[in-house]
Tab-separated table of C-alpha atoms in Angstrom:
chain	number	residue	atom	x	y	z
A	15	MET	CA	68.872	-163.642	-235.339
A	16	THR	CA	68.175	-167.360	-235.413
A	17	LEU	CA	70.635	-169.265	-233.237
A	18	LYS	CA	71.899	-172.444	-234.885
A	19	LEU	CA	72.158	-175.231	-232.315
A	20	GLY	CA	74.085	-178.479	-232.292
A	21	VAL	CA	72.822	-181.218	-229.964
A	22	ILE	CA	75.159	-183.916	-228.645
A	23	GLY	CA	73.116	-186.853	-227.367
A	24	THR	CA	69.695	-187.840	-228.705
A	25	GLY	CA	68.353	-189.959	-225.854
A	26	ALA	CA	65.158	-189.122	-223.954
A	27	ILE	CA	66.135	-185.684	-222.656
A	28	GLY	CA	68.050	-184.876	-225.848
A	29	GLN	CA	64.982	-185.514	-227.967
A	30	GLU	CA	62.843	-183.461	-225.590
A	31	HIS	CA	65.225	-180.518	-225.910
A	32	ILE	CA	65.389	-180.882	-229.693
A	33	ARG	CA	61.580	-180.865	-229.831
A	34	ARG	CA	61.200	-177.766	-227.649
A	35	CYS	CA	63.958	-175.847	-229.448
A	36	SER	CA	62.389	-176.700	-232.801
A	37	TYR	CA	58.686	-176.280	-232.080
A	38	VAL	CA	58.108	-174.511	-228.745
A	39	LEU	CA	60.815	-171.894	-228.202
A	40	GLN	CA	61.789	-168.846	-230.223
A	41	GLY	CA	65.038	-167.699	-231.755
A	42	ALA	CA	66.771	-171.011	-232.440
A	43	LYS	CA	66.811	-174.064	-234.643
A	44	VAL	CA	68.644	-177.386	-234.402
A	45	VAL	CA	70.973	-177.799	-237.373
A	46	ALA	CA	73.198	-180.721	-236.293
A	47	VAL	CA	73.034	-183.693	-233.922
A	48	SER	CA	75.195	-186.610	-232.907
A	49	ASP	CA	74.892	-189.653	-230.690
A	50	ILE	CA	76.889	-192.792	-229.984
A	51	ASN	CA	73.915	-194.535	-231.635
A	52	LEU	CA	73.995	-192.912	-235.073
A	53	LYS	CA	71.014	-194.894	-236.321
A	54	GLY	CA	68.986	-193.756	-233.330
A	55	ALA	CA	70.041	-190.146	-233.921
A	56	ALA	CA	68.953	-190.331	-237.553
A	57	GLN	CA	65.617	-191.860	-236.543
A	58	ALA	CA	65.070	-189.130	-233.967
A	59	VAL	CA	65.718	-186.402	-236.530
A	60	LYS	CA	63.289	-188.031	-238.950
A	61	ARG	CA	60.635	-188.612	-236.293
A	62	LEU	CA	60.837	-184.970	-235.210
A	63	GLY	CA	60.548	-183.789	-238.806
A	64	LEU	CA	63.863	-181.912	-238.888
A	65	GLU	CA	66.427	-181.281	-241.596
A	66	ALA	CA	69.316	-181.359	-239.131
A	67	GLU	CA	72.608	-182.923	-240.140
A	68	VAL	CA	73.543	-186.153	-238.333
A	69	LEU	CA	77.272	-186.107	-237.590
A	70	SER	CA	79.402	-189.040	-236.474
A	71	ASP	CA	80.559	-187.614	-233.125
A	72	GLY	CA	80.251	-184.688	-230.764
A	73	GLU	CA	83.550	-183.130	-231.777
A	74	GLN	CA	82.250	-182.703	-235.332
A	75	VAL	CA	79.153	-180.959	-234.009
A	76	ILE	CA	81.257	-178.619	-231.849
A	77	ASN	CA	83.618	-177.749	-234.698
A	78	SER	CA	80.939	-177.368	-237.370
A	79	SER	CA	81.009	-173.905	-238.916
A	80	ASN	CA	77.216	-174.122	-239.135
A	81	VAL	CA	76.765	-174.430	-235.341
A	82	ASP	CA	76.621	-171.325	-233.122
A	83	ALA	CA	75.974	-172.977	-229.750
A	84	LEU	CA	75.773	-176.438	-228.209
A	85	ILE	CA	73.392	-178.506	-226.103
A	86	VAL	CA	75.061	-181.477	-224.399
A	87	THR	CA	72.691	-184.253	-223.345
A	88	SER	CA	74.982	-187.233	-223.838
A	89	TRP	CA	76.074	-189.913	-221.341
A	90	ASP	CA	77.147	-188.245	-218.085
A	91	PRO	CA	80.854	-189.246	-218.219
A	92	THR	CA	81.211	-187.499	-221.611
A	93	HIS	CA	79.961	-184.099	-220.435
A	94	GLU	CA	83.292	-182.725	-219.254
A	95	ALA	CA	85.173	-183.388	-222.495
A	96	PHE	CA	82.426	-181.938	-224.678
A	97	VAL	CA	82.050	-178.801	-222.546
A	98	LEU	CA	85.815	-178.222	-222.505
A	99	ALA	CA	85.879	-178.635	-226.290
A	100	ALA	CA	83.038	-176.128	-226.662
A	101	ILE	CA	84.908	-173.585	-224.515
A	102	ALA	CA	88.055	-174.133	-226.581
A	103	ALA	CA	85.989	-173.462	-229.700
A	104	GLY	CA	84.530	-170.322	-228.117
A	105	LYS	CA	80.961	-171.595	-228.400
A	106	PRO	CA	78.278	-171.254	-225.698
A	107	VAL	CA	77.151	-174.595	-224.320
A	108	PHE	CA	74.125	-175.722	-222.359
A	109	CYS	CA	75.095	-178.910	-220.494
A	110	GLU	CA	72.590	-181.130	-218.768
A	111	LYS	CA	73.435	-182.067	-215.201
A	112	PRO	CA	75.862	-183.192	-213.999
A	113	LEU	CA	78.388	-180.779	-215.492
A	114	ALA	CA	81.023	-183.469	-214.873
A	115	ILE	CA	80.961	-186.680	-212.863
A	116	THR	CA	83.330	-185.302	-210.200
A	117	ALA	CA	83.976	-181.923	-208.628
A	118	GLU	CA	87.521	-182.101	-209.991
A	119	GLY	CA	86.118	-182.323	-213.518
A	120	CYS	CA	83.793	-179.384	-212.877
A	121	LYS	CA	86.725	-177.350	-211.576
A	122	ARG	CA	88.603	-177.932	-214.825
A	123	ILE	CA	85.617	-176.494	-216.675
A	124	VAL	CA	85.483	-173.496	-214.321
A	125	ASP	CA	89.199	-172.846	-214.846
A	126	ALA	CA	88.867	-173.140	-218.631
A	127	GLU	CA	85.929	-170.738	-218.737
A	128	ILE	CA	87.697	-168.167	-216.557
A	129	ALA	CA	90.800	-168.465	-218.756
A	130	TYR	CA	88.624	-167.849	-221.820
A	131	GLY	CA	87.392	-164.652	-220.175
A	132	ARG	CA	83.630	-164.876	-220.789
A	133	ARG	CA	80.789	-167.039	-219.552
A	134	LEU	CA	80.043	-169.745	-222.083
A	135	VAL	CA	78.503	-172.454	-219.882
A	136	GLN	CA	74.988	-172.916	-218.531
A	137	VAL	CA	74.148	-176.046	-216.525
A	138	GLY	CA	70.798	-177.811	-216.858
A	139	PHE	CA	69.459	-177.212	-213.376
A	140	MET	CA	65.870	-176.408	-214.267
A	141	ARG	CA	64.257	-176.094	-210.840
A	142	PRO	CA	65.052	-172.393	-210.323
A	143	TYR	CA	62.908	-171.835	-213.433
A	144	ASP	CA	59.934	-173.708	-211.918
A	145	GLN	CA	57.123	-171.382	-210.823
A	146	GLY	CA	56.626	-173.288	-207.570
A	147	TYR	CA	60.259	-172.946	-206.530
A	148	GLN	CA	60.241	-169.292	-207.555
A	149	ALA	CA	57.195	-168.691	-205.338
A	150	LEU	CA	58.864	-170.524	-202.442
A	151	LYS	CA	62.046	-168.472	-202.805
A	152	LYS	CA	60.013	-165.260	-202.877
A	153	VAL	CA	58.496	-166.173	-199.500
A	154	ILE	CA	61.899	-167.017	-198.017
A	155	ASP	CA	63.528	-163.838	-199.311
A	156	SER	CA	60.638	-161.677	-198.070
A	157	GLY	CA	61.328	-162.681	-194.473
A	158	GLU	CA	57.659	-163.565	-193.960
A	159	ILE	CA	58.527	-166.790	-192.119
A	160	GLY	CA	61.684	-165.408	-190.499
A	161	GLN	CA	65.090	-166.989	-190.981
A	162	PRO	CA	64.979	-170.580	-192.265
A	163	LEU	CA	65.907	-173.107	-189.576
A	164	MET	CA	65.169	-176.493	-191.143
A	165	LEU	CA	64.166	-177.957	-194.507
A	166	HIS	CA	62.375	-181.263	-195.030
A	167	CYS	CA	62.587	-182.518	-198.605
A	168	ALA	CA	61.738	-185.618	-200.634
A	169	HIS	CA	62.685	-186.746	-204.120
A	170	ARG	CA	60.646	-189.807	-205.091
A	171	ASN	CA	60.560	-191.698	-208.380
A	172	PRO	CA	58.111	-194.526	-209.143
A	173	ALA	CA	60.842	-196.951	-210.262
A	174	VAL	CA	64.362	-197.273	-211.686
A	175	ASP	CA	65.972	-200.068	-213.657
A	176	GLU	CA	68.829	-202.342	-212.611
A	177	SER	CA	71.485	-200.071	-214.119
A	178	TYR	CA	70.710	-197.508	-211.384
A	179	SER	CA	73.149	-197.870	-208.470
A	180	THR	CA	73.395	-196.521	-204.921
A	181	ASP	CA	75.734	-193.653	-205.835
A	182	MET	CA	73.394	-192.550	-208.653
A	183	ALA	CA	70.850	-191.607	-205.989
A	184	ILE	CA	73.293	-188.768	-205.313
A	185	THR	CA	74.845	-187.987	-208.693
A	186	ASN	CA	71.666	-188.322	-210.796
A	187	THR	CA	68.863	-187.608	-208.333
A	188	LEU	CA	69.926	-185.617	-205.255
A	189	ILE	CA	72.091	-183.386	-207.484
A	190	HIS	CA	68.921	-181.383	-208.218
A	191	GLU	CA	68.342	-180.690	-204.511
A	192	LEU	CA	72.021	-179.893	-204.007
A	193	SER	CA	71.649	-177.205	-206.655
A	194	VAL	CA	68.206	-175.769	-205.936
A	195	LEU	CA	68.581	-175.683	-202.144
A	196	ARG	CA	71.787	-173.607	-202.488
A	197	TRP	CA	69.769	-171.250	-204.672
A	198	LEU	CA	66.769	-171.148	-202.324
A	199	LEU	CA	68.873	-170.356	-199.246
A	200	ASN	CA	71.731	-168.531	-200.967
A	201	GLU	CA	74.094	-170.650	-198.872
A	202	ASP	CA	76.645	-173.391	-199.391
A	203	PHE	CA	76.774	-176.694	-197.514
A	204	VAL	CA	79.387	-177.564	-194.902
A	205	SER	CA	78.586	-181.211	-194.123
A	206	ALA	CA	76.671	-184.237	-195.329
A	207	GLN	CA	75.610	-187.527	-193.804
A	208	VAL	CA	73.715	-190.436	-195.357
A	209	ILE	CA	71.425	-192.799	-193.458
A	210	PHE	CA	69.931	-195.977	-194.888
A	211	PRO	CA	66.509	-196.946	-193.518
A	212	ARG	CA	64.996	-200.379	-194.036
A	213	ALA	CA	65.290	-201.244	-197.732
A	214	THR	CA	62.229	-201.496	-199.939
A	215	ALA	CA	61.461	-204.908	-201.406
A	216	HIS	CA	61.333	-203.242	-204.833
A	217	THR	CA	65.052	-202.468	-205.034
A	218	HIS	CA	67.861	-204.646	-206.447
A	219	ALA	CA	71.303	-205.858	-205.407
A	220	LYS	CA	73.215	-202.756	-206.605
A	221	LEU	CA	70.889	-200.185	-205.029
A	222	ARG	CA	70.243	-199.308	-201.403
A	223	ASP	CA	66.853	-197.639	-201.471
A	224	PRO	CA	65.590	-195.453	-199.833
A	225	GLN	CA	68.254	-193.115	-198.466
A	226	ILE	CA	68.114	-190.058	-196.204
A	227	VAL	CA	70.703	-187.332	-196.734
A	228	LEU	CA	71.352	-184.883	-193.887
A	229	LEU	CA	72.928	-181.558	-194.860
A	230	GLU	CA	74.117	-178.538	-192.912
A	231	THR	CA	74.643	-175.081	-194.392
A	232	VAL	CA	77.158	-172.376	-193.562
A	233	LYS	CA	74.610	-170.591	-191.319
A	234	GLY	CA	73.531	-173.782	-189.576
A	235	VAL	CA	70.322	-174.594	-191.452
A	236	ARG	CA	69.647	-178.323	-191.160
A	237	ILE	CA	68.217	-180.168	-194.148
A	238	ASP	CA	66.950	-183.718	-194.554
A	239	VAL	CA	66.279	-185.103	-198.019
A	240	GLU	CA	64.542	-188.431	-198.529
A	241	ILE	CA	65.592	-190.116	-201.769
A	242	PHE	CA	63.229	-192.954	-202.653
A	243	VAL	CA	63.527	-194.011	-206.276
A	244	ASN	CA	61.237	-197.047	-206.189
A	245	CYS	CA	58.317	-195.490	-204.319
A	246	LYS	CA	55.883	-196.933	-206.899
A	247	TYR	CA	53.078	-194.400	-206.456
A	248	GLY	CA	54.423	-191.537	-208.613
A	249	TYR	CA	57.009	-188.813	-209.212
A	250	ASP	CA	56.836	-186.634	-206.129
A	251	ILE	CA	59.008	-183.641	-205.211
A	252	GLN	CA	58.538	-182.065	-201.780
A	253	THR	CA	60.221	-179.162	-199.973
A	254	GLU	CA	59.097	-177.703	-196.652
A	255	VAL	CA	60.940	-174.733	-195.142
A	256	VAL	CA	60.572	-174.298	-191.389
A	257	GLY	CA	61.270	-170.703	-190.428
A	258	GLU	CA	61.404	-168.793	-187.144
A	259	SER	CA	57.803	-167.658	-187.455
A	260	GLY	CA	56.176	-169.835	-190.072
A	261	ILE	CA	56.407	-172.700	-192.533
A	262	ALA	CA	56.451	-172.508	-196.336
A	263	SER	CA	55.957	-175.512	-198.621
A	264	LEU	CA	56.613	-176.055	-202.309
A	265	PRO	CA	53.263	-175.886	-204.137
A	266	GLU	CA	51.900	-179.127	-205.552
A	267	PRO	CA	51.522	-179.323	-209.352
A	268	SER	CA	48.054	-178.241	-210.329
A	269	SER	CA	45.542	-181.032	-210.896
A	270	VAL	CA	41.795	-181.480	-210.945
A	271	LEU	CA	40.166	-182.354	-207.630
A	272	LEU	CA	38.066	-185.426	-208.362
A	273	ARG	CA	35.072	-186.642	-206.356
A	274	SER	CA	34.167	-190.103	-207.565
A	275	ASN	CA	33.400	-193.585	-206.221
A	276	ALA	CA	33.053	-192.293	-202.669
A	277	LYS	CA	36.544	-190.756	-202.742
A	278	ARG	CA	38.050	-187.298	-203.134
A	279	SER	CA	41.398	-187.408	-204.952
A	280	HIS	CA	44.091	-185.655	-206.983
A	281	ASN	CA	46.186	-187.306	-209.666
A	282	ILE	CA	49.933	-187.607	-208.981
A	283	LEU	CA	52.363	-187.267	-211.887
A	284	THR	CA	54.558	-190.236	-212.768
A	285	ASP	CA	56.966	-188.682	-215.281
A	286	TRP	CA	59.668	-186.123	-214.417
A	287	LYS	CA	59.342	-184.631	-217.912
A	288	ASP	CA	55.738	-183.678	-217.174
A	289	ARG	CA	56.443	-182.348	-213.666
A	290	PHE	CA	59.000	-179.799	-214.896
A	291	ILE	CA	57.998	-179.343	-218.543
A	292	ASP	CA	57.426	-175.586	-218.205
A	293	ALA	CA	60.715	-175.132	-216.319
A	294	TYR	CA	62.597	-176.976	-219.079
A	295	ASP	CA	61.029	-174.673	-221.663
A	296	THR	CA	61.914	-171.565	-219.675
A	297	GLU	CA	65.518	-172.529	-218.932
A	298	LEU	CA	66.340	-173.287	-222.574
A	299	GLN	CA	64.626	-170.106	-223.753
A	300	ASP	CA	66.772	-168.270	-221.209
A	301	PHE	CA	69.888	-169.927	-222.643
A	302	ILE	CA	68.911	-169.031	-226.212
A	303	ASN	CA	68.162	-165.431	-225.228
A	304	GLY	CA	71.400	-165.200	-223.270
A	305	VAL	CA	73.515	-166.427	-226.169
A	306	ILE	CA	71.865	-163.991	-228.565
A	307	LYS	CA	72.403	-161.103	-226.118
A	308	GLY	CA	75.935	-162.242	-225.324
A	309	GLU	CA	75.266	-162.636	-221.605
A	310	LEU	CA	74.363	-165.944	-219.920
A	311	THR	CA	72.536	-165.586	-216.602
A	312	GLY	CA	71.374	-169.138	-215.835
A	313	PRO	CA	73.039	-171.703	-213.533
A	314	SER	CA	76.773	-171.368	-214.101
A	315	ALA	CA	79.748	-173.694	-214.234
A	316	TRP	CA	80.469	-172.553	-210.669
A	317	ASP	CA	76.991	-173.719	-209.638
A	318	GLY	CA	77.749	-177.059	-211.276
A	319	TYR	CA	81.048	-177.244	-209.406
A	320	ALA	CA	79.429	-176.391	-206.054
A	321	ALA	CA	76.730	-179.022	-206.516
A	322	SER	CA	79.282	-181.658	-207.538
A	323	THR	CA	81.507	-180.812	-204.556
A	324	ALA	CA	78.556	-181.509	-202.281
A	325	ALA	CA	77.674	-184.635	-204.281
A	326	ASP	CA	81.191	-186.030	-203.901
A	327	ALA	CA	80.876	-185.607	-200.126
A	328	CYS	CA	77.467	-187.307	-200.136
A	329	VAL	CA	78.820	-190.287	-202.085
A	330	LYS	CA	81.650	-190.553	-199.561
A	331	ALA	CA	79.094	-190.327	-196.755
A	332	GLN	CA	77.266	-193.342	-198.194
A	333	ASN	CA	80.224	-195.407	-197.018
A	334	THR	CA	80.905	-193.517	-193.778
A	335	SER	CA	78.951	-193.697	-190.529
A	336	GLY	CA	79.301	-190.029	-189.565
A	337	PRO	CA	79.142	-186.636	-191.280
A	338	VAL	CA	81.539	-185.748	-194.094
A	339	SER	CA	82.740	-182.152	-194.347
A	340	ILE	CA	82.147	-180.120	-197.504
A	341	SER	CA	84.720	-177.476	-198.356
A	342	LEU	CA	84.196	-175.035	-201.185
A	343	PRO	CA	86.675	-172.248	-202.037
A	344	PRO	CA	85.407	-168.667	-202.310
A	345	ARG	CA	83.414	-168.020	-205.462
A	346	PRO	CA	85.625	-166.280	-208.058
A	347	ALA	CA	84.779	-162.686	-208.907
A	348	PHE	CA	84.281	-163.891	-212.482
A	349	TYR	CA	80.975	-165.476	-211.380
A	350	GLU	CA	79.803	-162.406	-209.494
A	351	ARG	CA	79.126	-160.556	-212.708
């Protein structure tokens, strides 16, 4: 079986997913696309050498009889409506993060999927598919370092443009940690606090940068995450787990050790697409395989809801001096399958 995919949104990540589904992965082909910029969508299809149909809007892609499953990579505020429409049409949908821009929106998706009676949604949290994170989780789960006590994390980008605002440090950047740290520890968060250190000279009027987010889990694990999106030197993701009897750190991406000009050095990546390229490939192959088998196993709508619940609290904490509580209802049995 060749799965026929419709892609809604042909920006940077949309084009990357179209490329990998067309030329890297197995079992699927892109047959229809749409974007608010129709000319750009048509150019992307031509540049990628595809014969996919360019439709005027996402609803047409969802309702096309030629489309078996959807990939949503459009503007964040449109995600909820497109995912709900896909569920209503009974079509599996891979939605890039965030699943919706608020926890309330994510909950509507959860409710719709449960009402439909079968998992149709996978959220684009790619880090659990990264080999480094998988190795780190294996160490934690083995008990080799004892119970985790503290985590020290960093999410650094070389630069962002002036459309990037203070809250986006949570909803577009920290959202990855909010997802992957739940997965690493198999725990939910109970509180969040945000601290603003001295601002970098490289930020702008709408962005307080850097930020430090302090999280606490149900079992009392304390987590600090540095978000620094104008660090200048590269794209750098760090996670250190301090356990009762040892410390485990996320492996660095492999690079050549260079001895030159009286220095010993490693290159640091500057592009998020390069840092997680293998994880992106693996997560979409998992989605394709899951749709064909009739059983999705990747990050669920509930995972999207849990991450967004924590994100909402973090955004609130940006404007509050003390901790903000995070309350998540029990996970429905539907997502225990």
